[in-house]
């Protein structure tokens, strides 16, 4: 590991200021960052430890639930209110990593985790995300974990997490402090970016900005499902995952909030799906139509062609379960 | 750095080099070689220790990040003369072959028993509110600890026995 300075931030403002210095990075749980530092994918000059800041509680706010940036994934998943009212979030977190990692991983760190593309984590390989302009080893390479939606000529990496997929379905908001624009809120659906021409930018967080919390809206009615398809039954990243909140009213779909993991550089949310599904009576034909819409621009460059039919089948399975449709 | 960390009840000065992982600090600075280095990337769980009661991978954290916290390693759970219930059950069930993953397995399982007592759910729980103790639950909850010898059946039996004694 390259040498670096280690300092502890005293409050969020101090953290925002110190991480705005060139070569400085915030560290909380560190499970992803320290791994990448060992691989020399990340080589910060300064680590600003934000782990002891007062952002580690879950509070009921009038308009929903506020989860502090430093709440561990474990604490979120076991919280009685999350288990009762936001089971899709508890399920998504529990489907990720291991108990050891979830005990360390934080809300903000999980949102900011880097892709697990093996060309990104191997410094001997070209990667436009790690070394801009060096090319992409994954295109035409071994790319089973890679994106089929929203890719660019520069990058086909996926956002690897589960938690943010559930948060995208729930339409949660990220609270950000500091930076030139002052405090701001960004919907989770808009927090992560598509790679475009700047694949090194994973999300909209700017230098000198610190995530302070994520807020969940008031609980909604309906069935909540998190379905994750992976290559082994535990401790593996998603090939395809779906967070679904689906409500029925009088035999018709009244709500269909869907977000997808494993398919893109961000938790994927396509507003056309709710437009198509809401107001309709559920049927296998309708679900196939939804999959047509989801995948109309799907493009696999690498070895991930199998994800296109897999995403179709997973979507129809989730909608069938959520609407209790007989097939 | 004049800060300290408590390991198995004993206060210790933190290393001067901030790069030192908690795992390397335990093994190389304190000579507590029970905690093992397998992959050094959080994949295998051989380095599992308890920090303030929570199980973590000691390879994926810096010792400096744990000032004023309490670490428990396999050496702190029991001794050959006075083993913990899990240590005894692992011997009784022959829950290992080469033994390299065993300290991590036992630290992990020690925390698992506490998590079950607290009724924390897992990915294998049918009911998020009230998980029940099944073999599937134990397997899921131990998925962060690999055993290259494949002693899983006996590891499961050892943990199950202690969990049932506990219930």
Coordinates of C-alpha atoms in Angstrom, one line a residue:
Chain A
X1 CA 0.0 0.0 0.0
X2 CA 1.3 3.5 -0.9
X3 CA 2.0 5.8 2.1
X4 CA -0.7 8.3 3.0
X5 CA -1.6 10.7 5.8
X6 CA -4.4 9.8 8.1
X7 CA -6.6 12.4 9.7
X8 CA -9.9 12.4 11.5
X9 CA -12.5 14.8 10.5
X10 CA -14.1 16.7 13.4
X11 CA -17.5 17.4 11.9
X12 CA -19.2 17.2 8.4
X13 CA -18.1 20.7 7.4
X14 CA -14.5 19.8 8.4
X15 CA -14.8 16.6 6.4
X16 CA -16.1 18.4 3.3
X17 CA -13.2 20.9 3.5
X18 CA -10.5 18.3 4.1
X19 CA -11.7 16.0 1.3
X20 CA -11.7 18.8 -1.2
X21 CA -7.9 18.9 -1.1
X22 CA -6.2 17.2 -4.1
X23 CA -5.5 13.5 -3.4
X24 CA -7.7 13.4 -0.3
X25 CA -10.5 10.8 0.1
X26 CA -13.0 10.1 2.8
X27 CA -13.0 6.8 4.6
X28 CA -15.8 5.3 6.8
X29 CA -16.1 1.5 6.9
X30 CA -13.3 1.2 4.4
X31 CA -14.1 -2.3 3.1
X32 CA -14.1 -1.3 -0.5
X33 CA -11.5 1.5 -0.3
X34 CA -8.8 -0.4 1.6
X35 CA -9.2 -3.3 -0.8
X36 CA -8.7 -0.9 -3.7
X37 CA -5.7 0.7 -2.0
X38 CA -4.0 -2.7 -1.6
X39 CA -4.5 -3.2 -5.3
X40 CA -3.2 0.3 -6.0
X41 CA -6.4 1.1 -7.9
X42 CA -6.8 3.9 -5.4
X43 CA -3.7 5.8 -4.2
X44 CA -4.9 8.6 -2.0
X45 CA -2.4 11.0 -0.4
X46 CA -4.7 11.6 2.5
X47 CA -7.4 9.6 4.1
X48 CA -9.9 11.6 6.0
X49 CA -11.6 9.3 8.5
X50 CA -15.2 10.4 8.9
X51 CA -16.2 7.2 10.7
X52 CA -16.7 8.8 14.1
X53 CA -18.8 11.7 13.0
X54 CA -22.3 12.0 14.4
X55 CA -24.2 10.7 11.4
X56 CA -24.9 7.2 12.7
X57 CA -28.5 7.1 13.7
X58 CA -31.9 6.3 12.1
X59 CA -34.6 8.8 12.9
X60 CA -38.3 9.0 12.1
X61 CA -38.9 12.2 10.3
X62 CA -42.4 13.6 9.6
X63 CA -42.1 12.7 6.0
X64 CA -40.4 9.3 6.3
X65 CA -37.3 7.8 7.7
X66 CA -33.9 9.4 7.8
X67 CA -30.9 7.0 7.7
X68 CA -27.6 8.7 8.7
X69 CA -24.7 8.4 6.3
X70 CA -22.7 6.3 8.8
X71 CA -25.4 3.9 9.8
X72 CA -24.0 0.4 9.1
X73 CA -25.8 -1.8 6.6
X74 CA -26.5 -4.2 9.4
X75 CA -28.1 -1.5 11.6
X76 CA -30.4 -0.4 8.7
X77 CA -31.4 -4.0 7.8
X78 CA -32.3 -5.0 11.4
X79 CA -34.1 -1.7 12.3
X80 CA -37.7 -2.6 13.2
X81 CA -39.1 0.2 11.1
X82 CA -37.1 -0.8 8.1
X83 CA -38.1 -4.5 8.5
X84 CA -41.8 -3.6 8.9
X85 CA -42.3 -0.7 6.4
X86 CA -39.4 -1.0 3.9
X87 CA -38.8 -4.8 3.7
X88 CA -37.5 -4.3 0.1
X89 CA -34.6 -2.3 1.6
X90 CA -33.9 -4.8 4.4
X91 CA -34.0 -7.7 1.9
X92 CA -31.7 -5.9 -0.6
X93 CA -29.1 -5.2 2.1
X94 CA -29.2 -8.8 3.5
X95 CA -28.8 -10.1 -0.1
X96 CA -25.4 -8.3 -0.3
X97 CA -22.0 -9.3 0.9
X98 CA -21.5 -11.1 4.3
X99 CA -22.4 -10.3 7.9
X100 CA -18.7 -9.2 8.5
X101 CA -18.9 -6.7 5.6
X102 CA -22.4 -5.4 6.4
X103 CA -21.2 -4.7 10.0
X104 CA -18.6 -2.3 8.6
X105 CA -20.3 -1.0 5.4
X106 CA -22.1 2.4 5.8
X107 CA -25.0 4.0 3.9
X108 CA -22.8 6.6 2.2
X109 CA -19.9 4.2 1.6
X110 CA -22.3 1.7 0.0
X111 CA -23.7 4.3 -2.3
X112 CA -20.1 5.3 -3.3
X113 CA -18.7 1.9 -3.7
X114 CA -16.8 1.3 -7.0
X115 CA -17.6 -1.3 -9.7
X116 CA -16.3 -4.8 -9.4
X117 CA -15.3 -5.0 -13.1
X118 CA -12.1 -7.1 -13.0
X119 CA -10.5 -4.9 -15.6
X120 CA -11.0 -1.9 -13.3
X121 CA -9.5 -3.7 -10.3
X122 CA -6.5 -5.0 -12.3
X123 CA -4.0 -2.2 -12.8
X124 CA -2.3 -4.2 -15.6
X125 CA -5.4 -3.9 -17.7
X126 CA -6.7 -0.9 -19.7
X127 CA -9.7 0.8 -18.1
X128 CA -11.2 4.2 -18.9
X129 CA -12.7 4.4 -15.5
X130 CA -9.4 3.9 -13.6
X131 CA -7.0 5.4 -16.2
X132 CA -9.0 7.7 -18.5
X133 CA -8.1 7.2 -22.2
X134 CA -6.4 3.8 -21.7
X135 CA -9.3 1.9 -23.3
X136 CA -11.6 -0.8 -22.0
X137 CA -10.5 -4.4 -21.5
X138 CA -14.0 -5.6 -20.7
X139 CA -15.4 -5.0 -24.2
X140 CA -14.7 -8.2 -26.0
X141 CA -13.1 -9.6 -22.8
X142 CA -14.5 -11.8 -20.0
X143 CA -17.5 -9.7 -19.0
X144 CA -20.2 -11.6 -17.3
X145 CA -20.9 -9.0 -14.6
X146 CA -21.2 -6.2 -17.2
X147 CA -23.9 -3.8 -18.3
X148 CA -26.5 -4.2 -21.0
X149 CA -28.3 -0.9 -20.6
X150 CA -27.0 2.7 -20.8
X151 CA -23.5 1.7 -21.8
X152 CA -21.0 3.8 -23.8
X153 CA -18.1 3.2 -26.1
X154 CA -15.9 4.0 -23.1
X155 CA -17.3 1.7 -20.3
X156 CA -19.6 -1.3 -19.7
X157 CA -19.1 -1.5 -16.0
X158 CA -22.0 -2.0 -13.6
X159 CA -22.8 -0.4 -10.3
X160 CA -22.5 -3.5 -8.1
X161 CA -24.6 -2.7 -5.0
X162 CA -28.0 -4.0 -3.8
X163 CA -29.0 -1.3 -1.2
X164 CA -29.2 1.5 -3.7
X165 CA -31.4 -0.6 -6.0
X166 CA -34.0 -0.8 -3.3
X167 CA -33.5 2.9 -2.5
X168 CA -34.1 3.7 -6.2
X169 CA -37.4 1.8 -6.2
X170 CA -38.4 3.6 -3.0
X171 CA -37.5 6.9 -4.5
X172 CA -35.2 7.8 -1.6
X173 CA -33.2 11.0 -1.5
X174 CA -29.5 11.5 -0.8
X175 CA -28.6 14.5 1.4
X176 CA -25.3 16.2 0.6
X177 CA -23.5 18.9 2.5
X178 CA -20.8 21.3 1.5
X179 CA -19.4 22.2 -1.9
X180 CA -20.0 25.3 -3.9
X181 CA -23.7 24.8 -4.2
X182 CA -24.2 24.4 -0.4
X183 CA -26.5 21.7 0.9
X184 CA -28.6 19.8 -1.6
X185 CA -30.8 16.7 -2.1
X186 CA -30.5 14.3 -5.0
X187 CA -32.9 11.5 -5.7
X188 CA -31.1 8.1 -5.5
X189 CA -32.4 7.6 -9.1
X190 CA -30.2 10.5 -10.2
X191 CA -27.3 10.1 -7.8
X192 CA -25.3 7.6 -10.0
X193 CA -24.3 8.5 -13.5
X194 CA -24.2 6.6 -16.8
X195 CA -20.6 6.3 -18.1
X196 CA -20.9 8.4 -21.3
X197 CA -17.6 10.1 -22.1
X198 CA -16.5 10.4 -18.4
X199 CA -16.7 6.9 -17.0
X200 CA -14.4 7.8 -14.1
X201 CA -17.3 9.8 -12.6
X202 CA -19.5 7.2 -10.8
X203 CA -21.9 9.7 -9.3
X204 CA -22.8 13.4 -9.1
X205 CA -20.9 13.9 -5.8
X206 CA -18.4 16.7 -6.3
X207 CA -15.1 17.3 -4.6
X208 CA -15.7 18.7 -1.1
X209 CA -19.2 17.3 -0.8
X210 CA -20.1 14.9 2.0
X211 CA -23.2 12.7 2.1
X212 CA -25.0 13.2 5.5
X213 CA -28.1 11.0 5.1
X214 CA -30.5 9.2 2.9
X215 CA -34.2 9.8 3.5
X216 CA -37.0 7.3 2.7
X217 CA -40.4 8.6 1.8
X218 CA -43.5 7.6 4.0
X219 CA -44.3 3.9 3.8
X220 CA -46.3 2.9 0.8
X221 CA -48.9 0.2 0.4
X222 CA -48.2 -2.9 -1.7
X223 CA -46.0 -5.9 -2.0
X224 CA -42.3 -5.3 -1.7
X225 CA -39.9 -7.8 -3.3
X226 CA -36.1 -7.9 -3.8
X227 CA -35.1 -10.7 -6.2
X228 CA -31.4 -11.2 -6.8
X229 CA -30.0 -13.7 -9.4
X230 CA -26.4 -14.6 -8.9
X231 CA -23.9 -17.3 -9.6
X232 CA -23.9 -18.7 -6.1
X233 CA -26.5 -18.5 -3.5
X234 CA -24.7 -16.2 -1.1
X235 CA -21.9 -13.6 -1.1
X236 CA -21.9 -12.8 -4.9
X237 CA -22.8 -9.8 -6.9
X238 CA -26.0 -9.6 -8.8
X239 CA -26.2 -10.8 -12.4
X240 CA -29.7 -9.3 -12.4
X241 CA -31.6 -7.9 -9.4
X242 CA -35.0 -6.3 -9.1
X243 CA -36.5 -4.2 -6.4
X244 CA -40.2 -4.0 -6.8
X245 CA -43.0 -2.2 -5.0
X246 CA -46.3 -3.3 -6.5
X247 CA -49.8 -2.5 -5.3
X248 CA -53.1 -3.8 -6.7
X249 CA -56.5 -2.1 -6.7
X250 CA -59.7 -3.9 -7.9
X251 CA -57.8 -6.4 -10.0
X252 CA -55.6 -3.8 -11.7
X253 CA -52.1 -2.6 -11.0
X254 CA -52.2 0.6 -9.0
X255 CA -48.5 1.0 -8.4
X256 CA -45.4 -0.5 -10.0
X257 CA -42.1 1.1 -8.8
X258 CA -39.3 -1.0 -10.2
X259 CA -35.5 -0.7 -10.1
X260 CA -32.9 -3.0 -11.5
X261 CA -29.3 -4.0 -10.3
X262 CA -26.6 -5.6 -12.4
X263 CA -27.8 -4.2 -15.7
X264 CA -26.2 -0.7 -15.8
X265 CA -23.7 1.8 -14.5
X266 CA -26.4 2.9 -12.0
X267 CA -29.5 1.4 -10.4
X268 CA -31.7 1.3 -13.4
X269 CA -35.1 3.0 -13.2
X270 CA -37.2 3.3 -16.3
X271 CA -40.3 5.5 -15.9
X272 CA -41.9 3.9 -19.0
X273 CA -42.5 0.7 -17.0
X274 CA -44.9 2.2 -14.4
X275 CA -46.6 4.1 -17.3
X276 CA -47.2 0.8 -19.1
X277 CA -48.2 -1.3 -16.0
X278 CA -50.3 1.0 -13.9
X279 CA -54.1 0.8 -14.6
X280 CA -53.7 -2.5 -16.4
X281 CA -54.9 -6.0 -15.3
X282 CA -51.9 -8.2 -14.8
X283 CA -51.3 -10.9 -17.3
X284 CA -48.3 -12.8 -18.8
X285 CA -48.7 -10.9 -22.0
X286 CA -48.5 -7.5 -20.1
X287 CA -45.3 -8.7 -18.3
X288 CA -43.7 -9.6 -21.6
X289 CA -44.6 -6.2 -22.9
X290 CA -42.9 -4.6 -19.9
X291 CA -39.8 -6.7 -20.6
X292 CA -39.9 -5.5 -24.2
X293 CA -39.9 -1.9 -23.0
X294 CA -37.1 -2.5 -20.4
X295 CA -34.8 -4.2 -22.9
X296 CA -35.6 -2.4 -26.2
X297 CA -32.2 -0.9 -26.3
X298 CA -30.3 -3.7 -24.5
X299 CA -26.8 -4.2 -25.9
X300 CA -24.3 -6.8 -24.6
X301 CA -20.6 -6.1 -25.4
X302 CA -18.6 -8.9 -23.9
X303 CA -19.9 -12.1 -22.4
X304 CA -23.1 -10.8 -20.9
X305 CA -25.6 -11.6 -23.7
X306 CA -27.2 -14.1 -21.4
X307 CA -28.4 -11.2 -19.2
X308 CA -31.0 -10.1 -21.8
X309 CA -33.2 -13.2 -21.5
X310 CA -32.3 -13.5 -17.8
X311 CA -33.5 -9.9 -17.1
X312 CA -36.7 -10.7 -19.1
X313 CA -37.4 -13.9 -17.1
X314 CA -36.6 -12.3 -13.8
X315 CA -38.9 -9.4 -14.5
X316 CA -41.8 -11.6 -15.4
X317 CA -41.2 -13.8 -12.4
X318 CA -41.2 -10.8 -10.0
X319 CA -44.3 -9.2 -11.6
X320 CA -46.1 -12.6 -11.5
X321 CA -45.3 -13.0 -7.8
X322 CA -46.1 -9.4 -6.9
X323 CA -49.5 -9.4 -8.6
X324 CA -50.2 -13.0 -7.6
X325 CA -51.0 -13.8 -11.3
X326 CA -51.7 -17.4 -12.2
X327 CA -49.6 -18.7 -15.0
Chain B
X1 CA 0.5 8.2 17.7
X2 CA -0.2 7.8 21.4
X3 CA -3.6 6.3 21.0
X4 CA -4.5 2.9 22.2
X5 CA -6.7 -0.1 21.3
X6 CA -7.9 -2.8 23.6
X7 CA -7.2 -6.3 22.5
X8 CA -8.6 -9.2 24.6
X9 CA -8.9 -6.9 27.5
X10 CA -5.3 -5.5 27.3
X11 CA -4.7 -1.9 26.3
X12 CA -2.1 -1.6 23.5
X13 CA -0.5 1.4 21.7
X14 CA -1.5 1.8 18.1
X15 CA 1.2 1.4 15.4
X16 CA 3.1 4.5 14.1
X17 CA 2.5 3.4 10.5
X18 CA -1.1 4.2 9.7
X19 CA -1.0 1.7 6.8
X20 CA -1.0 -1.3 9.2
X21 CA -4.2 -3.3 8.9
X22 CA -5.9 -4.5 12.0
X23 CA -5.0 -8.0 10.9
X24 CA -1.2 -7.3 10.5
X25 CA -1.3 -5.4 13.8
X26 CA -2.7 -8.4 15.7
X27 CA -0.4 -10.9 14.0
X28 CA 2.9 -9.0 13.6
X29 CA 2.8 -6.3 16.3
X30 CA 1.1 -8.3 19.1
X31 CA 2.1 -11.8 18.1
X32 CA -1.6 -12.9 18.2
X33 CA -1.2 -15.4 15.3
X34 CA -4.5 -17.1 15.9
X35 CA -6.2 -14.7 13.6
X36 CA -5.2 -15.9 10.1
X37 CA -4.4 -14.1 6.8
X38 CA -6.1 -16.0 3.9
X39 CA -6.9 -13.8 1.0
X40 CA -6.3 -10.4 2.6
X41 CA -9.2 -9.0 0.5
X42 CA -12.3 -9.8 2.6
X43 CA -13.3 -12.8 0.6
X44 CA -12.4 -15.7 2.9
X45 CA -13.2 -14.7 6.5
X46 CA -10.0 -16.3 8.0
X47 CA -9.2 -12.9 9.6
X48 CA -12.6 -12.5 11.3
X49 CA -12.4 -10.8 14.7
X50 CA -14.9 -9.1 17.0
X51 CA -14.8 -5.3 17.4
X52 CA -17.0 -4.0 20.2
X53 CA -18.9 -7.3 19.7
X54 CA -19.4 -7.1 16.0
X55 CA -17.7 -9.5 13.6
X56 CA -15.6 -7.9 10.9
X57 CA -12.8 -8.8 8.4
X58 CA -9.7 -7.5 10.2
X59 CA -7.8 -7.4 6.8
X60 CA -10.1 -4.7 5.4
X61 CA -9.6 -2.1 8.1
X62 CA -6.7 -0.1 9.5
X63 CA -5.7 -0.5 13.1
X64 CA -5.7 3.3 13.4
X65 CA -9.5 3.3 12.7
X66 CA -10.1 1.4 15.9
X67 CA -8.6 3.7 18.5
X68 CA -10.4 3.2 21.9
X69 CA -12.3 0.2 20.6
X70 CA -12.3 -3.4 22.0
X71 CA -11.1 -6.2 19.8
X72 CA -11.6 -9.9 20.7
X73 CA -9.6 -12.5 18.8
X74 CA -9.7 -16.3 19.0
X75 CA -7.2 -16.1 21.8
X76 CA -9.7 -14.0 23.8
X77 CA -12.5 -16.5 23.4
X78 CA -11.0 -19.4 25.3
X79 CA -7.9 -21.3 26.2
X80 CA -6.9 -25.0 25.7
X81 CA -7.7 -25.5 29.4
X82 CA -10.9 -23.5 29.3
X83 CA -12.4 -23.5 25.8
X84 CA -15.6 -21.7 24.8
X85 CA -18.7 -23.8 24.1
X86 CA -18.1 -23.3 20.3
X87 CA -14.4 -24.3 20.6
X88 CA -15.4 -27.5 22.4
X89 CA -18.1 -28.2 19.8
X90 CA -15.7 -27.7 16.9
X91 CA -13.4 -30.3 18.5
X92 CA -16.3 -32.7 19.3
X93 CA -17.7 -32.5 15.8
X94 CA -14.3 -32.6 14.0
X95 CA -15.3 -29.3 12.4
X96 CA -12.0 -28.8 10.5
X97 CA -9.3 -30.5 8.7
X98 CA -6.2 -28.3 8.2
X99 CA -7.5 -25.8 10.8
X100 CA -6.5 -22.6 9.0
X101 CA -10.0 -21.2 8.7
X102 CA -11.0 -22.4 12.2
X103 CA -10.2 -19.2 14.3
X104 CA -12.2 -17.1 11.8
X105 CA -15.1 -19.7 11.7
X106 CA -15.3 -19.7 15.5
X107 CA -15.1 -15.9 15.9
X108 CA -17.8 -15.6 13.2
X109 CA -20.0 -18.2 14.8
X110 CA -19.6 -16.5 18.2
X111 CA -21.1 -13.4 16.8
X112 CA -23.7 -15.4 14.9
X113 CA -25.1 -16.8 18.2
X114 CA -25.5 -13.3 19.5
X115 CA -27.2 -12.2 16.3
X116 CA -29.6 -15.0 16.5
X117 CA -30.3 -14.1 20.2
X118 CA -31.0 -10.6 19.0
X119 CA -33.4 -12.0 16.3
X120 CA -31.6 -10.3 13.5
X121 CA -32.8 -11.6 10.1
X122 CA -30.7 -12.9 7.2
X123 CA -31.2 -13.4 3.5
X124 CA -32.4 -16.9 4.4
X125 CA -35.2 -15.7 6.7
X126 CA -38.7 -16.3 5.5
X127 CA -40.0 -13.9 8.1
X128 CA -37.9 -10.7 8.6
X129 CA -39.5 -10.1 12.0
X130 CA -38.9 -13.5 13.5
X131 CA -36.2 -15.6 11.9
X132 CA -36.1 -19.2 13.0
X133 CA -32.9 -21.3 13.4
X134 CA -32.6 -23.6 10.5
X135 CA -29.6 -25.2 8.8
X136 CA -30.2 -22.9 5.8
X137 CA -30.0 -19.9 8.2
X138 CA -26.7 -21.0 9.6
X139 CA -25.2 -21.7 6.2
X140 CA -26.3 -18.2 4.9
X141 CA -25.0 -16.5 8.0
X142 CA -21.6 -18.2 7.8
X143 CA -21.2 -17.5 4.0
X144 CA -18.4 -15.1 4.8
X145 CA -16.1 -17.9 6.1
X146 CA -14.7 -20.2 3.5
X147 CA -13.2 -23.7 4.3
X148 CA -11.0 -25.0 1.5
X149 CA -11.0 -28.5 3.2
X150 CA -14.8 -28.5 2.9
X151 CA -15.6 -29.3 6.5
X152 CA -18.8 -27.4 6.2
X153 CA -21.1 -30.3 7.3
X154 CA -19.3 -30.6 10.6
X155 CA -18.9 -26.8 11.1
X156 CA -22.7 -26.6 10.7
X157 CA -23.2 -29.4 13.2
X158 CA -21.0 -27.8 15.8
X159 CA -22.7 -24.4 15.5
X160 CA -26.1 -26.0 15.5
X161 CA -25.4 -27.9 18.7
X162 CA -24.3 -24.7 20.6
X163 CA -27.1 -22.7 19.2
X164 CA -29.6 -25.3 20.4
X165 CA -28.0 -25.5 23.8
X166 CA -28.3 -21.7 23.8
X167 CA -32.0 -21.6 22.9

